[in-house]
Amino acid sequence: MPHFDLVVIGSGSGNTVVDERFDGWSVAVVERRTFGGTCLNRGCIPSKMLVRTADLVRSGQQSERFGLEVEVDAVDWPAVRDRVFGRTDADARDGRRSRLEQENVTVYAGEARFTGPRALRVRLADGSHERLTADQVVIAVGSRPSVPQIDGLDDLVGPHVPLPGEPDDPDHPHRADWYTSDDVMRMAELPRRLAILGGGYVGVELAHVFAALGSRVTQVDSGDTLLSDHDADVAASFTAFARGRWDVRTGSTVERVTRTGTGLRLELAPTGAEDAGTEAGEIEAGGIEVDALLLAVGRRPNADRLDVGAAGVEVDDRGVVTVDEHQRTSAEGVWALGDVSSATPLKHSANQDARVVQHNLLHPDDLVTSDHRYVPSAVFSEPQVAAVGLTEEQARRSGTDLAVGTADLADTAFGWALEDDRRRDAATENGGAAPRHLVKLLADRGTGRIVGAHVIAPEASVLIQPLVLAITLGLPVRGLARSHYWIHPSPTEVVEAALLDLEDSLGPEPAPGV
């Protein structure tokens, strides 16, 4: 039975733990699927490459208001898909090859399960098993899409499920009736009609992609708005933008799915949030007909696939591995990082966890801690949404004496360049409330510091960054907007305007001793 100094289970962020400083260690890396983990193969990298394609299409579709006539005559889906996975698949192969070439690293293509403290059994691709032990083990197996119980789903063709050791890219693109985010981006052809169940970041990003590329998208979500985990003003504005591009059915869920002679029929049922919408004659007695269904209702950690209890590793009631501030699990010598152990299942959070684990493995007498207080997030749909810290509802629920500042992109010079002011004014003149591109900031009156920042705008993922710095460093709001230059005319001037509005909301600084 081989014994290692370190076994890493999972080759996503976990693989980054092992660098040249571990050259003197005997290391095993166990990966059940393709090297690189979810982000490279099934998540943020391929999806954002597709988002960029969708953004280009949308630029052409909106060109008329800029005095241009630009048309996208056709979308070559195989070329779009293969541009993305031609790069990511090559990178995954290179990552595996580089590990195989290291003399001190052994790669196991298979599925690991604990059999005892720091003891594992790996089921290999050929069906055989290998038993391993180690001084230290890192659990970095990520998460997987949740599949809800829907009547009739088991009777349909589901996604390709790789066996242990099998790569993500099958010999031929997979055709199915329903998909998850793991495989929808590799589908054989664009569906003419696509239903998406779920209104979180995965659902709205892929709705943007497929709607831009020509699919008729219907998005079904149980909440009052899409992106309901975000600040309510941002979520409401995003939902209004989305309704202008695809069919949005909030307050609804899919109760049953059946195959018809022309596609799939989804029976919708209200959830109580609000009544299911009716648009363009698509709904017939509470149902819609589509060609494919994408399930995007959340993710679940993969700890349940490891028999972690045999190793003495505890999980919480959601199946998330419990770790301390140093990323240590309840079992001696076992660490965990990323989605399997995090309340913020984001790649940049997993990468930071990996750096903490890496340092602590190398410096057991000088442990560092993880700081997950201010983890920013971004949604790469249209428009983008980004956030850090508390929502207004969370802040008020916590009893914070709150000051709020806002600013609209339409009121900046860059907003003029985007014709955002005319879009807003036209909607208002027609008697509607135009969805807003805005920055919304929250501060604690007692401390004068930011507790939450929310952006919905083009390039929101960039605009949020100075606010991430401000909240992380605890910079005082008063004077912050005037402490440095803001480039004119750039999108960041909307952040400056929001900071000034927040400072006005805070009012003058209390006199000392008051």
Short mmCIF file of C-alpha atoms in Angstrom, two decimals:
data_model
loop_
_atom_site.label_atom_id
_atom_site.label_comp_id
_atom_site.label_asym_id
_atom_site.label_seq_id
_atom_site.Cartn_x
_atom_site.Cartn_y
_atom_site.Cartn_z
CA MET A 1 0.00 0.00 0.00
CA PRO A 2 1.69 3.27 -1.10
CA HIS A 3 2.11 5.95 1.54
CA PHE A 4 2.45 9.64 0.67
CA ASP A 5 3.41 12.79 2.50
CA LEU A 6 0.39 14.48 0.90
CA VAL A 7 -2.69 13.38 -1.02
CA VAL A 8 -4.77 16.03 -2.79
CA ILE A 9 -8.27 14.91 -3.81
CA GLY A 10 -9.39 17.11 -6.70
CA SER A 11 -7.38 18.90 -9.37
CA GLY A 12 -9.09 22.28 -9.48
CA SER A 13 -7.88 24.81 -6.91
CA GLY A 14 -6.52 21.88 -4.92
CA ASN A 15 -3.96 21.24 -7.65
CA THR A 16 -2.54 24.75 -7.15
CA VAL A 17 -1.47 23.84 -3.60
CA VAL A 18 1.44 21.77 -4.88
CA ASP A 19 4.22 23.96 -6.29
CA GLU A 20 8.03 23.70 -6.42
CA ARG A 21 8.23 24.02 -2.62
CA PHE A 22 6.76 20.51 -2.40
CA ASP A 23 9.47 18.95 -4.59
CA GLY A 24 10.81 17.10 -1.56
CA TRP A 25 7.39 15.67 -0.70
CA SER A 26 5.85 12.49 -2.06
CA VAL A 27 2.50 13.66 -3.43
CA ALA A 28 -0.55 11.96 -4.93
CA VAL A 29 -3.25 13.82 -6.86
CA VAL A 30 -6.58 12.02 -7.29
CA GLU A 31 -9.03 13.28 -9.92
CA ARG A 32 -12.27 11.49 -10.83
CA ARG A 33 -12.87 13.51 -14.00
CA THR A 34 -10.84 15.98 -16.07
CA PHE A 35 -7.90 17.95 -14.67
CA GLY A 36 -8.67 21.55 -13.81
CA GLY A 37 -11.91 21.07 -11.90
CA THR A 38 -15.26 22.73 -12.47
CA CYS A 39 -13.99 26.22 -13.31
CA LEU A 40 -11.83 25.19 -16.25
CA ASN A 41 -13.98 22.39 -17.66
CA ARG A 42 -17.61 23.07 -16.79
CA GLY A 43 -17.87 26.44 -15.10
CA CYS A 44 -16.57 29.98 -15.02
CA ILE A 45 -13.99 29.86 -17.81
CA PRO A 46 -16.03 28.27 -20.63
CA SER A 47 -19.17 30.12 -19.58
CA LYS A 48 -17.42 33.51 -19.67
CA MET A 49 -15.95 32.69 -23.07
CA LEU A 50 -19.50 32.06 -24.25
CA VAL A 51 -20.70 35.21 -22.49
CA ARG A 52 -18.15 37.22 -24.49
CA THR A 53 -19.58 35.77 -27.69
CA ALA A 54 -23.09 36.68 -26.54
CA ASP A 55 -21.96 40.21 -25.67
CA LEU A 56 -20.67 40.70 -29.21
CA VAL A 57 -23.98 39.55 -30.66
CA ARG A 58 -25.86 41.91 -28.36
CA SER A 59 -23.64 44.82 -29.45
CA GLY A 60 -24.78 44.24 -33.00
CA GLN A 61 -28.41 43.88 -32.00
CA GLN A 62 -28.32 47.26 -30.24
CA SER A 63 -26.32 49.09 -32.90
CA GLU A 64 -29.25 51.02 -34.38
CA ARG A 65 -29.42 53.50 -31.51
CA PHE A 66 -25.81 54.45 -32.28
CA GLY A 67 -26.58 55.17 -35.94
CA LEU A 68 -25.25 51.83 -37.20
CA GLU A 69 -26.74 48.93 -39.07
CA VAL A 70 -25.06 45.73 -37.88
CA GLU A 71 -26.61 42.29 -38.23
CA VAL A 72 -25.57 38.82 -37.14
CA ASP A 73 -26.79 36.66 -40.00
CA ALA A 74 -26.05 33.26 -38.48
CA VAL A 75 -24.53 31.57 -35.45
CA ASP A 76 -22.23 28.62 -36.07
CA TRP A 77 -22.78 26.85 -32.74
CA PRO A 78 -20.22 24.07 -33.31
CA ALA A 79 -17.59 26.72 -34.10
CA VAL A 80 -18.58 28.78 -31.05
CA ARG A 81 -18.54 25.72 -28.80
CA ASP A 82 -15.32 24.27 -30.19
CA ARG A 83 -13.46 27.59 -29.89
CA VAL A 84 -14.16 27.45 -26.17
CA PHE A 85 -13.48 23.80 -25.45
CA GLY A 86 -10.60 23.57 -27.90
CA ARG A 87 -8.74 25.82 -25.46
CA THR A 88 -10.01 24.54 -22.13
CA ASP A 89 -9.63 20.85 -23.05
CA ALA A 90 -6.05 21.48 -24.19
CA ASP A 91 -5.29 23.25 -20.93
CA ALA A 92 -6.77 20.35 -18.94
CA ARG A 93 -4.60 17.86 -20.84
CA ASP A 94 -1.51 20.02 -20.31
CA GLY A 95 -2.22 20.25 -16.58
CA ARG A 96 -2.46 16.48 -16.24
CA ARG A 97 0.62 15.93 -18.39
CA SER A 98 2.72 18.31 -16.30
CA ARG A 99 1.80 16.42 -13.12
CA LEU A 100 2.56 13.05 -14.71
CA GLU A 101 6.03 14.32 -15.62
CA GLN A 102 6.90 15.20 -12.01
CA GLU A 103 8.94 12.47 -10.34
CA ASN A 104 7.55 13.13 -6.87
CA VAL A 105 3.87 13.23 -7.96
CA THR A 106 1.63 10.25 -8.66
CA VAL A 107 -1.63 10.88 -10.50
CA TYR A 108 -4.63 8.62 -9.94
CA ALA A 109 -7.49 8.92 -12.44
CA GLY A 110 -10.38 7.67 -10.37
CA GLU A 111 -12.78 8.17 -7.50
CA ALA A 112 -11.43 8.35 -3.94
CA ARG A 113 -13.25 7.31 -0.77
CA PHE A 114 -11.99 7.34 2.80
CA THR A 115 -11.63 4.00 4.54
CA GLY A 116 -10.19 5.40 7.77
CA PRO A 117 -8.09 8.27 9.14
CA ARG A 118 -5.99 9.57 6.21
CA ALA A 119 -6.61 6.26 4.41
CA LEU A 120 -8.23 6.09 0.97
CA ARG A 121 -9.39 3.61 -1.61
CA VAL A 122 -9.34 4.85 -5.20
CA ARG A 123 -11.53 3.24 -7.82
CA LEU A 124 -9.58 3.53 -11.07
CA ALA A 125 -10.92 3.93 -14.59
CA ASP A 126 -10.49 0.21 -15.35
CA GLY A 127 -12.59 -0.76 -12.32
CA SER A 128 -9.66 -1.83 -10.16
CA HIS A 129 -8.88 -0.28 -6.77
CA GLU A 130 -5.76 1.23 -5.20
CA ARG A 131 -5.37 1.82 -1.48
CA LEU A 132 -3.40 4.84 -0.23
CA THR A 133 -2.40 6.37 3.08
CA ALA A 134 -0.92 9.79 3.78
CA ASP A 135 0.41 12.08 6.48
CA GLN A 136 -1.71 14.96 5.15
CA VAL A 137 -4.85 14.97 2.98
CA VAL A 138 -6.45 17.92 1.20
CA ILE A 139 -10.13 17.60 0.24
CA ALA A 140 -10.79 19.80 -2.79
CA VAL A 141 -13.55 17.95 -4.64
CA GLY A 142 -15.83 20.93 -5.26
CA SER A 143 -19.55 20.70 -5.88
CA ARG A 144 -22.03 19.54 -8.51
CA PRO A 145 -25.34 20.80 -9.88
CA SER A 146 -28.42 19.90 -7.88
CA VAL A 147 -31.11 17.96 -9.75
CA PRO A 148 -34.60 18.56 -8.34
CA GLN A 149 -37.32 15.96 -8.20
CA ILE A 150 -39.59 16.65 -11.19
CA ASP A 151 -42.32 14.24 -12.22
CA GLY A 152 -41.40 12.69 -15.57
CA LEU A 153 -37.72 13.70 -15.58
CA ASP A 154 -36.53 10.11 -15.16
CA ASP A 155 -38.34 9.14 -18.36
CA LEU A 156 -36.27 11.55 -20.46
CA VAL A 157 -32.70 11.43 -21.78
CA GLY A 158 -30.43 13.05 -19.23
CA PRO A 159 -26.90 14.42 -19.50
CA HIS A 160 -23.79 12.35 -20.10
CA VAL A 161 -22.34 11.24 -16.75
CA PRO A 162 -18.64 10.36 -17.01
CA LEU A 163 -17.35 7.27 -15.24
CA PRO A 164 -14.43 7.67 -12.82
CA GLY A 165 -11.40 8.62 -14.87
CA GLU A 166 -13.42 9.47 -17.99
CA PRO A 167 -12.85 12.98 -19.41
CA ASP A 168 -15.58 15.58 -19.67
CA ASP A 169 -15.47 15.75 -23.45
CA PRO A 170 -17.08 12.61 -24.94
CA ASP A 171 -16.17 11.56 -28.47
CA HIS A 172 -19.29 13.25 -29.80
CA PRO A 173 -21.27 16.20 -28.39
CA HIS A 174 -24.08 14.89 -26.24
CA ARG A 175 -27.77 15.14 -27.14
CA ALA A 176 -30.23 15.11 -24.27
CA ASP A 177 -33.68 16.29 -23.25
CA TRP A 178 -32.38 17.98 -20.13
CA TYR A 179 -29.02 19.36 -19.04
CA THR A 180 -27.18 20.93 -16.14
CA SER A 181 -24.43 23.53 -16.30
CA ASP A 182 -21.94 20.63 -16.35
CA ASP A 183 -22.85 19.68 -19.91
CA VAL A 184 -25.17 22.26 -21.51
CA MET A 185 -22.24 24.21 -22.96
CA ARG A 186 -21.12 21.08 -24.87
CA MET A 187 -24.54 20.34 -26.39
CA ALA A 188 -24.58 19.13 -29.99
CA GLU A 189 -26.77 21.93 -31.34
CA LEU A 190 -28.54 25.05 -30.18
CA PRO A 191 -32.12 24.36 -29.08
CA ARG A 192 -34.71 26.47 -30.84
CA ARG A 193 -36.64 26.71 -27.56
CA LEU A 194 -34.87 26.39 -24.21
CA ALA A 195 -36.41 26.42 -20.74
CA ILE A 196 -34.19 27.28 -17.78
CA LEU A 197 -35.32 26.33 -14.28
CA GLY A 198 -33.61 28.60 -11.76
CA GLY A 199 -32.92 32.34 -11.57
CA GLY A 200 -29.54 32.41 -9.84
CA TYR A 201 -26.25 33.42 -11.40
CA VAL A 202 -25.87 30.23 -13.46
CA GLY A 203 -29.37 30.50 -14.87
CA VAL A 204 -29.21 34.17 -15.83
CA GLU A 205 -25.73 33.93 -17.35
CA LEU A 206 -26.73 31.04 -19.58
CA ALA A 207 -30.08 32.70 -20.39
CA HIS A 208 -28.07 35.66 -21.71
CA VAL A 209 -25.85 33.36 -23.77
CA PHE A 210 -28.55 31.26 -25.40
CA ALA A 211 -30.98 34.14 -25.93
CA ALA A 212 -28.25 36.14 -27.69
CA LEU A 213 -27.30 33.17 -29.86
CA GLY A 214 -30.86 32.69 -31.06
CA SER A 215 -32.67 30.31 -28.71
CA ARG A 216 -36.11 31.30 -27.52
CA VAL A 217 -35.53 31.23 -23.76
CA THR A 218 -38.15 30.81 -21.04
CA GLN A 219 -36.77 31.19 -17.52
CA VAL A 220 -38.76 29.81 -14.60
CA ASP A 221 -37.95 30.79 -11.02
CA SER A 222 -39.76 30.32 -7.73
CA GLY A 223 -38.97 33.77 -6.32
CA ASP A 224 -40.46 37.21 -6.89
CA THR A 225 -37.40 38.21 -8.92
CA LEU A 226 -34.39 36.69 -10.58
CA LEU A 227 -31.13 36.91 -8.58
CA SER A 228 -33.17 37.00 -5.38
CA ASP A 229 -30.04 36.55 -3.22
CA HIS A 230 -28.89 40.02 -4.30
CA ASP A 231 -30.02 43.39 -3.01
CA ALA A 232 -33.74 43.80 -3.72
CA ASP A 233 -33.34 46.97 -5.83
CA VAL A 234 -30.68 45.32 -7.97
CA ALA A 235 -32.66 42.09 -8.34
CA ALA A 236 -35.80 43.97 -9.38
CA SER A 237 -33.90 46.03 -11.92
CA PHE A 238 -32.15 42.99 -13.38
CA THR A 239 -35.46 41.13 -13.69
CA ALA A 240 -36.91 44.06 -15.62
CA PHE A 241 -33.94 44.04 -17.99
CA ALA A 242 -34.29 40.27 -18.46
CA ARG A 243 -38.01 40.53 -19.24
CA GLY A 244 -37.07 42.77 -22.16
CA ARG A 245 -35.02 39.98 -23.71
CA TRP A 246 -36.55 36.62 -22.81
CA ASP A 247 -39.69 35.14 -21.26
CA VAL A 248 -39.41 35.31 -17.46
CA ARG A 249 -41.84 33.30 -15.29
CA THR A 250 -41.27 34.26 -11.66
CA GLY A 251 -43.33 32.76 -8.85
CA SER A 252 -43.38 29.47 -10.72
CA THR A 253 -41.83 26.04 -10.80
CA VAL A 254 -41.82 23.05 -13.16
CA GLU A 255 -44.23 20.46 -11.79
CA ARG A 256 -44.02 17.87 -14.58
CA VAL A 257 -42.19 17.30 -17.85
CA THR A 258 -43.27 14.99 -20.69
CA ARG A 259 -42.07 14.34 -24.22
CA THR A 260 -44.41 15.30 -27.04
CA GLY A 261 -44.20 14.78 -30.78
CA THR A 262 -42.56 18.20 -31.16
CA GLY A 263 -40.48 18.62 -28.01
CA LEU A 264 -40.95 18.69 -24.25
CA ARG A 265 -44.00 19.94 -22.43
CA LEU A 266 -43.40 21.58 -19.06
CA GLU A 267 -46.32 21.91 -16.67
CA LEU A 268 -45.85 24.99 -14.51
CA ALA A 269 -47.29 25.55 -11.06
CA PRO A 270 -47.32 28.75 -8.98
CA THR A 271 -45.15 28.82 -5.88
CA GLY A 272 -47.00 31.60 -4.13
CA ALA A 273 -44.48 34.34 -4.84
CA GLU A 274 -46.56 35.65 -7.74
CA ASP A 275 -48.64 34.20 -10.55
CA ALA A 276 -46.88 32.59 -13.49
CA GLY A 277 -46.77 34.98 -16.43
CA THR A 278 -48.46 34.51 -19.76
CA GLU A 279 -46.63 35.67 -22.86
CA ALA A 280 -46.88 35.36 -26.62
CA GLY A 281 -49.35 32.47 -26.51
CA GLU A 282 -46.70 30.08 -25.20
CA ILE A 283 -48.68 29.01 -22.19
CA GLU A 284 -51.42 26.46 -22.72
CA ALA A 285 -53.37 25.34 -19.67
CA GLY A 286 -50.38 26.04 -17.43
CA GLY A 287 -47.74 24.57 -19.72
CA ILE A 288 -45.05 25.56 -22.18
CA GLU A 289 -43.40 23.55 -24.94
CA VAL A 290 -39.64 23.63 -25.46
CA ASP A 291 -36.92 21.56 -27.09
CA ALA A 292 -34.61 21.25 -24.08
CA LEU A 293 -34.57 21.96 -20.35
CA LEU A 294 -31.64 23.35 -18.36
CA LEU A 295 -31.71 22.74 -14.60
CA ALA A 296 -29.93 25.55 -12.76
CA VAL A 297 -31.33 25.39 -9.23
CA GLY A 298 -28.11 25.44 -7.24
CA ARG A 299 -25.16 23.23 -6.37
CA ARG A 300 -24.35 20.70 -3.66
CA PRO A 301 -20.92 19.87 -2.19
CA ASN A 302 -19.30 16.59 -3.20
CA ALA A 303 -18.32 15.52 0.32
CA ASP A 304 -21.00 12.82 0.23
CA ARG A 305 -19.01 11.00 -2.46
CA LEU A 306 -15.95 10.58 -0.20
CA ASP A 307 -17.30 8.70 2.84
CA VAL A 308 -15.77 11.47 4.94
CA GLY A 309 -17.26 10.04 8.10
CA ALA A 310 -14.82 7.14 7.89
CA ALA A 311 -12.01 9.68 8.22
CA GLY A 312 -13.59 11.53 11.14
CA VAL A 313 -14.38 14.55 8.97
CA GLU A 314 -17.53 16.38 10.05
CA VAL A 315 -20.05 18.05 7.74
CA ASP A 316 -22.87 20.46 8.50
CA ASP A 317 -26.55 19.95 7.75
CA ARG A 318 -26.00 21.09 4.14
CA GLY A 319 -23.25 18.53 3.56
CA VAL A 320 -20.50 21.17 3.65
CA VAL A 321 -17.23 20.04 5.22
CA THR A 322 -16.66 21.93 8.47
CA VAL A 323 -13.31 23.75 8.68
CA ASP A 324 -11.69 26.13 11.14
CA GLU A 325 -10.05 29.45 10.32
CA HIS A 326 -6.93 27.60 9.11
CA GLN A 327 -8.93 25.35 6.71
CA ARG A 328 -8.44 22.32 9.00
CA THR A 329 -11.25 19.78 9.23
CA SER A 330 -12.25 17.97 12.40
CA ALA A 331 -9.84 15.12 11.49
CA GLU A 332 -6.15 15.52 12.26
CA GLY A 333 -4.05 16.02 9.15
CA VAL A 334 -7.07 16.56 6.87
CA TRP A 335 -7.69 19.95 5.24
CA ALA A 336 -10.47 21.18 2.96
CA LEU A 337 -10.87 24.07 0.54
CA GLY A 338 -13.19 25.49 -2.07
CA ASP A 339 -16.83 24.66 -2.73
CA VAL A 340 -16.80 21.50 -0.61
CA SER A 341 -16.12 23.53 2.55
CA SER A 342 -17.14 27.10 1.74
CA ALA A 343 -20.20 29.25 2.32
CA THR A 344 -19.08 31.26 -0.73
CA PRO A 345 -18.64 28.69 -3.53
CA LEU A 346 -16.68 30.95 -5.88
CA LYS A 347 -13.41 30.29 -7.68
CA HIS A 348 -11.57 33.29 -6.24
CA SER A 349 -12.60 32.15 -2.76
CA ALA A 350 -11.33 28.62 -3.50
CA ASN A 351 -8.03 30.02 -4.75
CA GLN A 352 -7.58 31.99 -1.53
CA ASP A 353 -8.40 28.89 0.51
CA ALA A 354 -5.75 27.01 -1.47
CA ARG A 355 -3.12 29.63 -0.65
CA VAL A 356 -3.98 29.33 3.04
CA VAL A 357 -3.76 25.52 2.97
CA GLN A 358 -0.51 25.68 1.01
CA HIS A 359 1.12 27.99 3.55
CA ASN A 360 -0.12 25.99 6.52
CA LEU A 361 1.14 22.69 5.10
CA LEU A 362 4.57 24.22 4.59
CA HIS A 363 4.61 26.18 7.88
CA PRO A 364 2.79 24.10 10.52
CA ASP A 365 4.22 26.29 13.31
CA ASP A 366 3.14 29.55 11.68
CA LEU A 367 -0.45 29.06 10.56
CA VAL A 368 -2.34 31.77 8.68
CA THR A 369 -6.11 32.22 8.64
CA SER A 370 -8.78 32.60 5.98
CA ASP A 371 -10.83 35.79 5.90
CA HIS A 372 -14.20 35.25 4.26
CA ARG A 373 -15.88 38.42 5.54
CA TYR A 374 -15.81 40.39 2.30
CA VAL A 375 -15.89 37.99 -0.64
CA PRO A 376 -17.12 39.81 -3.76
CA SER A 377 -19.24 38.16 -6.42
CA ALA A 378 -20.20 38.99 -9.98
CA VAL A 379 -22.87 37.82 -12.40
CA PHE A 380 -21.80 37.95 -16.04
CA SER A 381 -25.16 38.38 -17.69
CA GLU A 382 -26.58 41.50 -19.36
CA PRO A 383 -26.26 43.76 -17.53
CA GLN A 384 -23.58 42.52 -15.18
CA VAL A 385 -24.28 42.48 -11.44
CA ALA A 386 -21.65 42.62 -8.70
CA ALA A 387 -21.78 42.79 -4.92
CA VAL A 388 -19.72 42.73 -1.75
CA GLY A 389 -20.90 42.80 1.86
CA LEU A 390 -24.47 43.05 3.14
CA THR A 391 -27.67 43.71 1.23
CA GLU A 392 -29.94 46.46 2.56
CA GLU A 393 -32.33 43.85 3.95
CA GLN A 394 -29.51 42.00 5.74
CA ALA A 395 -28.09 45.21 7.18
CA ARG A 396 -31.45 46.41 8.52
CA ARG A 397 -32.24 42.98 9.91
CA SER A 398 -28.95 43.08 11.83
CA GLY A 399 -29.99 46.38 13.42
CA THR A 400 -27.44 48.52 11.60
CA ASP A 401 -28.19 52.26 11.62
CA LEU A 402 -27.98 52.49 7.86
CA ALA A 403 -27.10 55.26 5.44
CA VAL A 404 -27.75 54.60 1.74
CA GLY A 405 -26.19 56.25 -1.29
CA THR A 406 -27.01 55.64 -4.95
CA ALA A 407 -26.02 56.89 -8.38
CA ASP A 408 -27.28 56.09 -11.89
CA LEU A 409 -24.91 55.38 -14.74
CA ALA A 410 -27.31 57.32 -16.98
CA ASP A 411 -26.33 60.53 -15.17
CA THR A 412 -22.64 60.22 -16.05
CA ALA A 413 -20.81 61.13 -19.25
CA PHE A 414 -20.11 57.45 -19.88
CA GLY A 415 -23.83 56.79 -19.51
CA TRP A 416 -24.38 59.28 -22.31
CA ALA A 417 -21.89 57.38 -24.45
CA LEU A 418 -24.00 54.26 -23.90
CA GLU A 419 -27.23 56.19 -24.62
CA ASP A 420 -28.34 55.01 -21.18
CA ASP A 421 -29.97 58.33 -20.33
CA ARG A 422 -32.13 58.25 -23.46
CA ARG A 423 -33.11 54.62 -22.81
CA ARG A 424 -34.23 55.57 -19.31
CA ASP A 425 -36.03 58.74 -20.41
CA ALA A 426 -37.85 56.95 -23.23
CA ALA A 427 -39.18 54.31 -20.86
CA THR A 428 -40.29 56.98 -18.39
CA GLU A 429 -42.07 58.97 -21.10
CA ASN A 430 -43.99 55.83 -22.09
CA GLY A 431 -45.36 55.56 -18.58
CA GLY A 432 -43.06 52.80 -17.36
CA ALA A 433 -40.40 52.65 -14.68
CA ALA A 434 -37.13 52.05 -16.52
CA PRO A 435 -34.76 49.47 -15.05
CA ARG A 436 -31.65 51.19 -13.74
CA HIS A 437 -27.94 50.78 -14.16
CA LEU A 438 -26.89 51.91 -10.71
CA VAL A 439 -24.44 51.73 -7.85
CA LYS A 440 -25.97 51.32 -4.40
CA LEU A 441 -23.82 51.75 -1.29
CA LEU A 442 -24.63 51.03 2.36
CA ALA A 443 -22.79 52.44 5.37
CA ASP A 444 -23.04 52.12 9.14
CA ARG A 445 -23.77 55.56 10.60
CA GLY A 446 -22.00 54.58 13.79
CA THR A 447 -18.67 53.76 12.15
CA GLY A 448 -18.95 55.80 8.96
CA ARG A 449 -17.75 52.79 6.97
CA ILE A 450 -19.19 50.82 4.06
CA VAL A 451 -20.99 47.58 4.95
CA GLY A 452 -22.33 46.70 1.50
CA ALA A 453 -21.89 47.66 -2.15
CA HIS A 454 -24.06 46.63 -5.11
CA VAL A 455 -23.66 47.40 -8.80
CA ILE A 456 -25.84 46.64 -11.82
CA ALA A 457 -24.26 48.02 -14.97
CA PRO A 458 -22.05 47.14 -17.91
CA GLU A 459 -18.70 46.00 -16.46
CA ALA A 460 -20.09 45.83 -12.93
CA SER A 461 -17.44 43.20 -12.14
CA VAL A 462 -14.81 45.93 -12.66
CA LEU A 463 -16.71 48.80 -11.05
CA ILE A 464 -17.07 46.87 -7.79
CA GLN A 465 -13.32 46.52 -7.24
CA PRO A 466 -12.55 49.90 -5.60
CA LEU A 467 -15.51 49.26 -3.30
CA VAL A 468 -14.13 45.82 -2.38
CA LEU A 469 -10.91 47.59 -1.38
CA ALA A 470 -12.77 50.20 0.64
CA ILE A 471 -14.89 47.71 2.60
CA THR A 472 -11.99 45.30 3.17
CA LEU A 473 -9.63 48.01 4.46
CA GLY A 474 -12.37 49.70 6.48
CA LEU A 475 -11.83 53.08 4.79
CA PRO A 476 -14.02 55.92 6.11
CA VAL A 477 -16.68 57.06 3.66
CA ARG A 478 -16.26 60.73 4.51
CA GLY A 479 -13.61 62.17 2.23
CA LEU A 480 -13.12 58.93 0.27
CA ALA A 481 -14.59 60.22 -3.00
CA ARG A 482 -12.33 63.26 -2.95
CA SER A 483 -9.19 61.49 -1.72
CA HIS A 484 -8.02 60.68 -5.27
CA TYR A 485 -8.77 61.31 -8.94
CA TRP A 486 -11.51 59.58 -10.91
CA ILE A 487 -10.78 59.40 -14.64
CA HIS A 488 -13.22 61.39 -16.77
CA PRO A 489 -15.20 60.29 -18.67
CA SER A 490 -14.99 56.71 -17.45
CA PRO A 491 -17.60 54.34 -15.98
CA THR A 492 -15.99 54.65 -12.53
CA GLU A 493 -17.44 58.14 -12.14
CA VAL A 494 -20.70 56.45 -11.17
CA VAL A 495 -18.85 54.97 -8.18
CA GLU A 496 -17.59 58.46 -7.28
CA ALA A 497 -21.13 59.83 -7.50
CA ALA A 498 -22.50 57.05 -5.29
CA LEU A 499 -19.80 57.69 -2.68
CA LEU A 500 -20.67 61.40 -2.63
CA ASP A 501 -24.36 60.59 -2.23
CA LEU A 502 -23.52 58.17 0.59
CA GLU A 503 -21.43 60.85 2.31
CA ASP A 504 -24.38 63.26 2.11
CA SER A 505 -26.62 60.56 3.61
CA LEU A 506 -24.20 60.08 6.50
CA GLY A 507 -24.15 63.81 7.18
CA PRO A 508 -21.33 65.65 8.96
CA GLU A 509 -19.00 63.72 11.17
CA PRO A 510 -20.03 63.91 14.84
CA ALA A 511 -17.90 66.22 16.95
CA PRO A 512 -15.43 64.47 19.29
CA GLY A 513 -17.04 63.38 22.53
CA VAL A 514 -20.58 63.67 21.18
#
